[in-house]
Each structure stands twice: as C-alpha cells, then as structure tokens.
mmCIF file of N, CA, C and O in Angstrom:
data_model
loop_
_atom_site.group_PDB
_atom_site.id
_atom_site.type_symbol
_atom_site.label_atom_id
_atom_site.label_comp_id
_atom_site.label_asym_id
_atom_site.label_seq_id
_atom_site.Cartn_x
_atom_site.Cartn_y
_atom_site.Cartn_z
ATOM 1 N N UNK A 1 3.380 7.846 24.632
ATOM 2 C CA UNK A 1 3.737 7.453 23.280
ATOM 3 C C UNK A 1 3.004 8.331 22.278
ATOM 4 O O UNK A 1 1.925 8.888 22.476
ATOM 5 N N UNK A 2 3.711 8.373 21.217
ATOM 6 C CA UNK A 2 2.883 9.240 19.943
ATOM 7 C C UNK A 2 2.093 8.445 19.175
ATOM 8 O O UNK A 2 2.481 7.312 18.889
ATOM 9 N N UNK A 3 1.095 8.840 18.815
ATOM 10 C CA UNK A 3 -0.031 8.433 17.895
ATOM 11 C C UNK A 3 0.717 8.304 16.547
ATOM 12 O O UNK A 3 1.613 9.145 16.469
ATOM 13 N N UNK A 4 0.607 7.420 15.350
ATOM 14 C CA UNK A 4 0.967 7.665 14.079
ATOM 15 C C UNK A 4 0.129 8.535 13.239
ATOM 16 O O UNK A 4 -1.013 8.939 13.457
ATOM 17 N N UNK A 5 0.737 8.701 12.459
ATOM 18 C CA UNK A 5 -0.533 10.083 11.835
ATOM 19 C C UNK A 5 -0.704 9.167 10.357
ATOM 20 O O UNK A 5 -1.740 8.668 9.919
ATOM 21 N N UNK A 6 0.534 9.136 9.823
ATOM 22 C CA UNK A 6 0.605 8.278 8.271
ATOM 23 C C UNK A 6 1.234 7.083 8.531
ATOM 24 O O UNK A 6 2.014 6.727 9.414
ATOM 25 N N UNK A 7 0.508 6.287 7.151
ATOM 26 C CA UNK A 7 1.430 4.785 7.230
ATOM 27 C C UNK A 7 1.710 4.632 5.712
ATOM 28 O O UNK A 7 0.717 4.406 5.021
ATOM 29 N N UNK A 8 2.965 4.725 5.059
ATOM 30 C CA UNK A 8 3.662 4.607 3.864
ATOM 31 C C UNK A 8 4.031 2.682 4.077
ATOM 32 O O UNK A 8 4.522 1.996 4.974
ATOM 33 N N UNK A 9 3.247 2.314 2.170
ATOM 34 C CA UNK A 9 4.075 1.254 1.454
ATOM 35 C C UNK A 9 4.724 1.516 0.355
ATOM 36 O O UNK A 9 4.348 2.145 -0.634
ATOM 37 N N UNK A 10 5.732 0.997 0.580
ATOM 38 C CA UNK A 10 6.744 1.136 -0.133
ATOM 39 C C UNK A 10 6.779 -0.499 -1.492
ATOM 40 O O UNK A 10 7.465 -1.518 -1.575
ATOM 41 N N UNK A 11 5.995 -0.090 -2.044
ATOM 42 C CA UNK A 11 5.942 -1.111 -3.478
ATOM 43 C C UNK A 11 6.659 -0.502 -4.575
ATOM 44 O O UNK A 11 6.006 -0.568 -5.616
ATOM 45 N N UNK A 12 7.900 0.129 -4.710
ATOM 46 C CA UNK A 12 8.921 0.328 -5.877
ATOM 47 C C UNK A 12 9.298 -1.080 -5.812
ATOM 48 O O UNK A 12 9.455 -1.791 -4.820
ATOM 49 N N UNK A 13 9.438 -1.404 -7.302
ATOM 50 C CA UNK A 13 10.571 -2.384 -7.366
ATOM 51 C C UNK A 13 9.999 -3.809 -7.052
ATOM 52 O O UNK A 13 10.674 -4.824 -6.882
ATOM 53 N N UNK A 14 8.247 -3.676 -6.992
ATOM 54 C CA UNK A 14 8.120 -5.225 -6.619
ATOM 55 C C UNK A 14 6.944 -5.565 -8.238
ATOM 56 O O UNK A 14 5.949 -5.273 -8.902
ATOM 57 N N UNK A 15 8.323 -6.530 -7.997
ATOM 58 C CA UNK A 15 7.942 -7.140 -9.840
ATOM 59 C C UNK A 15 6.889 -8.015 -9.773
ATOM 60 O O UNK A 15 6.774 -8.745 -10.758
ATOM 61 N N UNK A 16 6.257 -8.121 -9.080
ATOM 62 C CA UNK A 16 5.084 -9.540 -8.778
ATOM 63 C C UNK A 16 5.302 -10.769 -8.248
ATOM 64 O O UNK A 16 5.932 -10.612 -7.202
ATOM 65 N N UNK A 17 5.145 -11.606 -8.402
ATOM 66 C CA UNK A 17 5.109 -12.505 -8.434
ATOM 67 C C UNK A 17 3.897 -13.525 -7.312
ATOM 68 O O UNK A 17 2.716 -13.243 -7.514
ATOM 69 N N UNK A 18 4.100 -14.375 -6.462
ATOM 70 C CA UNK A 18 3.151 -14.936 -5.482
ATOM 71 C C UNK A 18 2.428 -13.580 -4.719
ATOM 72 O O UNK A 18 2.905 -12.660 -4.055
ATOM 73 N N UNK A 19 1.404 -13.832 -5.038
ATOM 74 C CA UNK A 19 0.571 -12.475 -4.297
ATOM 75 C C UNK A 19 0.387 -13.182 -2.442
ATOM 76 O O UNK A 19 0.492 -12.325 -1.565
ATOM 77 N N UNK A 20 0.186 -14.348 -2.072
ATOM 78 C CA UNK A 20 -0.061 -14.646 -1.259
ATOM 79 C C UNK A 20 0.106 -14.083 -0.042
ATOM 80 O O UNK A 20 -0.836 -13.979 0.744
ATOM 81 N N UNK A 21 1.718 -13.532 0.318
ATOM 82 C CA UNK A 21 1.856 -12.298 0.920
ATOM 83 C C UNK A 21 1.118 -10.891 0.954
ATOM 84 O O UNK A 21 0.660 -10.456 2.011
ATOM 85 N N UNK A 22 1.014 -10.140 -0.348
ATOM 86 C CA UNK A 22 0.716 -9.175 -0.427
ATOM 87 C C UNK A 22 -0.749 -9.461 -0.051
ATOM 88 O O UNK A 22 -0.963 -8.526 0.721
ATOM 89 N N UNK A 23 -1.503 -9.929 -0.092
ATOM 90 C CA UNK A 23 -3.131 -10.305 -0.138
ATOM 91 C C UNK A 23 -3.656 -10.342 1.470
ATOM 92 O O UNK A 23 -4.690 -9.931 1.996
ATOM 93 N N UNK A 24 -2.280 -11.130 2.086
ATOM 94 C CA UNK A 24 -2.341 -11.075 3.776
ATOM 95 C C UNK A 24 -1.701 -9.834 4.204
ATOM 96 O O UNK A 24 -1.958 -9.543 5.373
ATOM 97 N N UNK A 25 -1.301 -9.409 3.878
ATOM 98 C CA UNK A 25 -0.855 -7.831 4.259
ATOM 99 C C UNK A 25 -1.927 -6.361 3.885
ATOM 100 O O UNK A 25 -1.904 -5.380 4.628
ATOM 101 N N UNK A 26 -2.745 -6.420 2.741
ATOM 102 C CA UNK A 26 -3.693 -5.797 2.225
ATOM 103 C C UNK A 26 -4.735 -5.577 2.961
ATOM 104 O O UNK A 26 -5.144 -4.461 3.283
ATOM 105 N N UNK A 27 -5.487 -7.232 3.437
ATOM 106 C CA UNK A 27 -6.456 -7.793 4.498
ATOM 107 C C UNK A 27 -6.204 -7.116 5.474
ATOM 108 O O UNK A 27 -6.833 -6.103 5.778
ATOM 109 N N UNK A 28 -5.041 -7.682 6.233
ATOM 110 C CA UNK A 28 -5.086 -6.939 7.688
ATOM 111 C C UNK A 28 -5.135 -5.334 7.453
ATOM 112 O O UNK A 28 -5.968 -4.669 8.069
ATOM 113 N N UNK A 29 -4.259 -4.747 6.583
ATOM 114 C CA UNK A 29 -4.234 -3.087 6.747
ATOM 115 C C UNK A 29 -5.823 -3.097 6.769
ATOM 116 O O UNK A 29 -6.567 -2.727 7.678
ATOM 117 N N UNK A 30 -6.099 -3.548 5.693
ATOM 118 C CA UNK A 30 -7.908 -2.980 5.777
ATOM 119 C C UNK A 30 -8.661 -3.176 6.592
ATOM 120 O O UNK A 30 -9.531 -2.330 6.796
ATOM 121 N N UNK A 31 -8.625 -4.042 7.153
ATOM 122 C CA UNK A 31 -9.281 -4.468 8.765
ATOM 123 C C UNK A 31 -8.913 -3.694 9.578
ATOM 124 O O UNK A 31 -9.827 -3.108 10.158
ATOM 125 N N UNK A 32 -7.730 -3.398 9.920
ATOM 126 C CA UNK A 32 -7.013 -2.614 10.704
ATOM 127 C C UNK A 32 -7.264 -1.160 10.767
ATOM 128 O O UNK A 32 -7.199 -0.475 11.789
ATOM 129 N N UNK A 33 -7.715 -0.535 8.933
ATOM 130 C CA UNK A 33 -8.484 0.818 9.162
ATOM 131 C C UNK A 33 -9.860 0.700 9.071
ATOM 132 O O UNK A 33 -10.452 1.776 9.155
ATOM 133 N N UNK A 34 -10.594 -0.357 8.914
ATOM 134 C CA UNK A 34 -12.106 -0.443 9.229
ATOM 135 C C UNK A 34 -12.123 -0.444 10.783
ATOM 136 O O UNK A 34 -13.009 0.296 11.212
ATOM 137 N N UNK A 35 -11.491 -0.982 11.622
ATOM 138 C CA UNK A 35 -11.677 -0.841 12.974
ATOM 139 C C UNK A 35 -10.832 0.315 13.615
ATOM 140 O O UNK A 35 -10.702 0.419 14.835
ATOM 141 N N UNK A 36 -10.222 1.245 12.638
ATOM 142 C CA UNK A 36 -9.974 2.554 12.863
ATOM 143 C C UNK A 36 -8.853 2.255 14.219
ATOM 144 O O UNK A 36 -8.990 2.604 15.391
ATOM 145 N N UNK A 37 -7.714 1.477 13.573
ATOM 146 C CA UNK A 37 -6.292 1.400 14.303
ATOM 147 C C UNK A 37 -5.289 1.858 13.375
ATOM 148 O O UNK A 37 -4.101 1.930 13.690
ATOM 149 N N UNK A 38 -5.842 2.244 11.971
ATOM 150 C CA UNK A 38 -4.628 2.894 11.382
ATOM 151 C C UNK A 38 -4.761 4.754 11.088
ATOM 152 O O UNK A 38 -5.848 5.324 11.180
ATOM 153 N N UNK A 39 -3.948 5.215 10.867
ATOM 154 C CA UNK A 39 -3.848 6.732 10.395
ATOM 155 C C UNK A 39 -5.014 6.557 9.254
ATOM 156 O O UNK A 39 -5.311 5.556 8.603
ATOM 157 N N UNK A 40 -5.618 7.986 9.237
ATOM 158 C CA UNK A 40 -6.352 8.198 8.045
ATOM 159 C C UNK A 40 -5.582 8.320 7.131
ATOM 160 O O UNK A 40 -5.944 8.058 5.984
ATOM 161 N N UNK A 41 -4.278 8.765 7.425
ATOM 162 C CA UNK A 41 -3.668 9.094 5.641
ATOM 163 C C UNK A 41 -2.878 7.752 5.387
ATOM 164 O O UNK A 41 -1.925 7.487 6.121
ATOM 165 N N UNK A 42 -3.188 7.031 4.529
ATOM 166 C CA UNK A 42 -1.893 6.207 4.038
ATOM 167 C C UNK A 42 -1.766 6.475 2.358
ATOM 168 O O UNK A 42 -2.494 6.905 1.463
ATOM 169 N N UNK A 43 -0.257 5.900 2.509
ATOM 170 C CA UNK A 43 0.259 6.165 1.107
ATOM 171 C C UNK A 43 0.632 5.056 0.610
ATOM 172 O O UNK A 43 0.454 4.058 1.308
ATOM 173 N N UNK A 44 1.296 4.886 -0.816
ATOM 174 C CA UNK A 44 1.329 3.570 -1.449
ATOM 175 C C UNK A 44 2.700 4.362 -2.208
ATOM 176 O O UNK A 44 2.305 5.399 -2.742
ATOM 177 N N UNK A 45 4.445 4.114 -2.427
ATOM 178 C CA UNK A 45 5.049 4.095 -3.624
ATOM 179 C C UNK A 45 5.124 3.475 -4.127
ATOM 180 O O UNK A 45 5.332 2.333 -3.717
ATOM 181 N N UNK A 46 5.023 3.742 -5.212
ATOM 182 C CA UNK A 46 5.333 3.391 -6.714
ATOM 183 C C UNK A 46 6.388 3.555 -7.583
ATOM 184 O O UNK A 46 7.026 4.607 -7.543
ATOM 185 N N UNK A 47 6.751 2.454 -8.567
ATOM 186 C CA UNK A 47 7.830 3.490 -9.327
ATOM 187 C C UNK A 47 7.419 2.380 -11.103
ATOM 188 O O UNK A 47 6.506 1.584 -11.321
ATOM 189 N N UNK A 48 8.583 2.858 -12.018
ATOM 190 C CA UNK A 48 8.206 2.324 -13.045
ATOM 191 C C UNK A 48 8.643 0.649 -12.838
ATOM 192 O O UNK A 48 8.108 -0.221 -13.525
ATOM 193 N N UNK A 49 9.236 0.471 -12.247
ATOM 194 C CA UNK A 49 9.426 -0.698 -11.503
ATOM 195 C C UNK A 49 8.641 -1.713 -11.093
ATOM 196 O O UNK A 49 9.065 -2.814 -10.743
ATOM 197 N N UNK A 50 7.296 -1.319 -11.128
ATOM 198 C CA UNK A 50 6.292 -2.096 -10.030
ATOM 199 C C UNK A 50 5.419 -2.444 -11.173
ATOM 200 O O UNK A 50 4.829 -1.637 -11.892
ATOM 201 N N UNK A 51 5.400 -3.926 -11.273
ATOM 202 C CA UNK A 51 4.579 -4.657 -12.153
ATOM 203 C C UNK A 51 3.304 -5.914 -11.688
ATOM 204 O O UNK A 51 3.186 -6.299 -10.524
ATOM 205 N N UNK A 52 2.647 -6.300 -12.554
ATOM 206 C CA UNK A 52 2.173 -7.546 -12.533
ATOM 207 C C UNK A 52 1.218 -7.286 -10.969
ATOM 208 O O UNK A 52 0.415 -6.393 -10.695
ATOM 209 N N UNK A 53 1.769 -8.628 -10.030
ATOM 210 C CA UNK A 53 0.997 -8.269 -8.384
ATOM 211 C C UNK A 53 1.413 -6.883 -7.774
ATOM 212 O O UNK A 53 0.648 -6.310 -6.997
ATOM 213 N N UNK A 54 2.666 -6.325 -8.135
ATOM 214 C CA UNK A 54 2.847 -5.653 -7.502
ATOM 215 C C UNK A 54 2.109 -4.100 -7.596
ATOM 216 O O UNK A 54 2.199 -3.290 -6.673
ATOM 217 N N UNK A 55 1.308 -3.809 -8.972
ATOM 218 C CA UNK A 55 0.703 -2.948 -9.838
ATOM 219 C C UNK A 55 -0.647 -3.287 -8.926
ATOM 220 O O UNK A 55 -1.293 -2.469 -8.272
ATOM 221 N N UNK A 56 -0.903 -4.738 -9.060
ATOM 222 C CA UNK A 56 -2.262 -4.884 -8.371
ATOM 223 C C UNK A 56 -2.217 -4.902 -7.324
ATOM 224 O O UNK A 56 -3.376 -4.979 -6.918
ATOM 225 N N UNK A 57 -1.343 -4.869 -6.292
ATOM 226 C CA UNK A 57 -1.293 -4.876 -4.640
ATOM 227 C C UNK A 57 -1.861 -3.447 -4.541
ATOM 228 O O UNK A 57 -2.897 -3.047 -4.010
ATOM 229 N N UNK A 58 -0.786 -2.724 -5.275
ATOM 230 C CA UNK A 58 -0.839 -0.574 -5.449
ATOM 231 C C UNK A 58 -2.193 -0.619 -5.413
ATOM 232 O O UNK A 58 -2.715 -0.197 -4.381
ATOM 233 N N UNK A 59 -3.015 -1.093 -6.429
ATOM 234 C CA UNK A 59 -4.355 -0.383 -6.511
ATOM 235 C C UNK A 59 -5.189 -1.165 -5.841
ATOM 236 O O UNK A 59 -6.328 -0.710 -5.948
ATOM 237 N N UNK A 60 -5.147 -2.346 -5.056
ATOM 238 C CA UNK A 60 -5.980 -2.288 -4.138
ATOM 239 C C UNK A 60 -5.654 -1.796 -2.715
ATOM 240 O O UNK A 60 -6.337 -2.049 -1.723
ATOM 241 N N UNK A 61 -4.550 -1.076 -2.739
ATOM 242 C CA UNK A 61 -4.295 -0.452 -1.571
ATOM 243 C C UNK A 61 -4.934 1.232 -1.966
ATOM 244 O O UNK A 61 -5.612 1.886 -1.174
ATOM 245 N N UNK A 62 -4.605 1.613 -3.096
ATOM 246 C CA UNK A 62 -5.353 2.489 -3.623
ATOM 247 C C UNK A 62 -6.743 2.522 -3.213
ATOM 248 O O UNK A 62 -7.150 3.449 -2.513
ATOM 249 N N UNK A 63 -7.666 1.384 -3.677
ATOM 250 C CA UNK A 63 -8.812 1.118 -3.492
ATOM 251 C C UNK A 63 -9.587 1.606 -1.714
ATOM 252 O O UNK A 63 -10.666 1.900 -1.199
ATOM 253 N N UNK A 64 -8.180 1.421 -1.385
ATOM 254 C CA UNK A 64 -8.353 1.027 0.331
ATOM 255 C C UNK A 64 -8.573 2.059 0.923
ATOM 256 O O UNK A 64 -9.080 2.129 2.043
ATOM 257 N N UNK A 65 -7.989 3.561 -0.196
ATOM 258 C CA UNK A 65 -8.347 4.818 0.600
ATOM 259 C C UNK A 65 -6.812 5.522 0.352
ATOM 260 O O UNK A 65 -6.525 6.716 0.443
ATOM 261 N N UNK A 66 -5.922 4.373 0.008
ATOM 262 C CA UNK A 66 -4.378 5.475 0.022
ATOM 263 C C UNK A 66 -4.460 6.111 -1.198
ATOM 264 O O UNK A 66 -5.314 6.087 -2.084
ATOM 265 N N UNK A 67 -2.816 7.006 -1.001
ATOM 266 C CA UNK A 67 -2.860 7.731 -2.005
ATOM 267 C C UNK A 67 -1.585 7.333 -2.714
ATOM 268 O O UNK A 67 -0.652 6.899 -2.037
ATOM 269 N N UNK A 68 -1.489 7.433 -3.866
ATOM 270 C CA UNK A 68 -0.370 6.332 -4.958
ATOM 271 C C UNK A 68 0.154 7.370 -5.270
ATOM 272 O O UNK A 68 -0.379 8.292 -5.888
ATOM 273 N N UNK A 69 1.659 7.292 -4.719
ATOM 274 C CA UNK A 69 2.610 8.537 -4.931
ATOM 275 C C UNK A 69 3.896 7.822 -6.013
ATOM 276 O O UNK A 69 3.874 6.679 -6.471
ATOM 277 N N UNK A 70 4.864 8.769 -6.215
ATOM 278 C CA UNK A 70 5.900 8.252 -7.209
ATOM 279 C C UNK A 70 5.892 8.246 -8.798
ATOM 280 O O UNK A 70 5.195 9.146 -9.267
ATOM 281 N N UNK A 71 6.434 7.534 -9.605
ATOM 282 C CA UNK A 71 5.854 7.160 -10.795
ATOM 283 C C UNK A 71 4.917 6.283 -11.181
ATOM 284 O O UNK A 71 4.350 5.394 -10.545
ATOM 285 N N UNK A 72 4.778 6.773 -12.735
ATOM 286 C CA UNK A 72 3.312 5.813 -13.118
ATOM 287 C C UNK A 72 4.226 4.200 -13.408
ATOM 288 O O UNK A 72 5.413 4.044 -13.693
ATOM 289 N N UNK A 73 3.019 3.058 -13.181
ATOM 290 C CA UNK A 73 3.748 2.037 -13.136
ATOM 291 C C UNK A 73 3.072 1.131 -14.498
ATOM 292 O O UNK A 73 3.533 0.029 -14.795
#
C-alpha cells in the first residue's frame, strides 16, 4: 500500500453553524499528527464562502500546522 503524503480539508462553503462536529474532527486530526499518523503537509480550503465556525474551524486547523489555500474568507 502507499503511504499518504498530504491530507486536504475542504471548508469552502461552510457557513458555520454547530461547531460540535468540526471540534471532533479538529481533535482527532491533531492527535492523529501528534502521534505522527498523518502526512506532514496538510492543507485547509477556503473560499469567500466560509464564515462564522467555519472561518474558525480554518484557523484552528491553520493553527494545527496546515496551510490555508484558496480565497480570503
């Protein structure tokens, strides 16, 4: 099997709302590259689209080490 090299999120278009999801999805990625099971490179899109939780999911995935591609939101 092949190793992954990158792992892309795709947050265009998410207007916010209940973070509860996004917060359990954030957690595990980050756990997941603290115990060094994910690619070093991850990415985050964006678009002008992405508001409210979804602005704040971006930058704590940002935070996390990715890199925030697309438009500014």
């Amino acid at each position: 099997s092949r190793q992954v090299t990158k792992l892309v999120l795709d947050m265009r278009d998410n207007t916010g709302g209940d973070s509860t999801i996004t917060d359990l999805l954030l957690l595990s990625l980050q756990q997941a590259q603290t115990a060094g099971a994910l690619p070093q490179r991850s990415f985050g899109i964006i678009s002008r689209n992405t508001f409210a939780n979804g602005s704040l999911a971006a930058l704590q995935w940002k935070k996390a080490g990715a890199q925030l591609v697309g438009e500014p939101a």
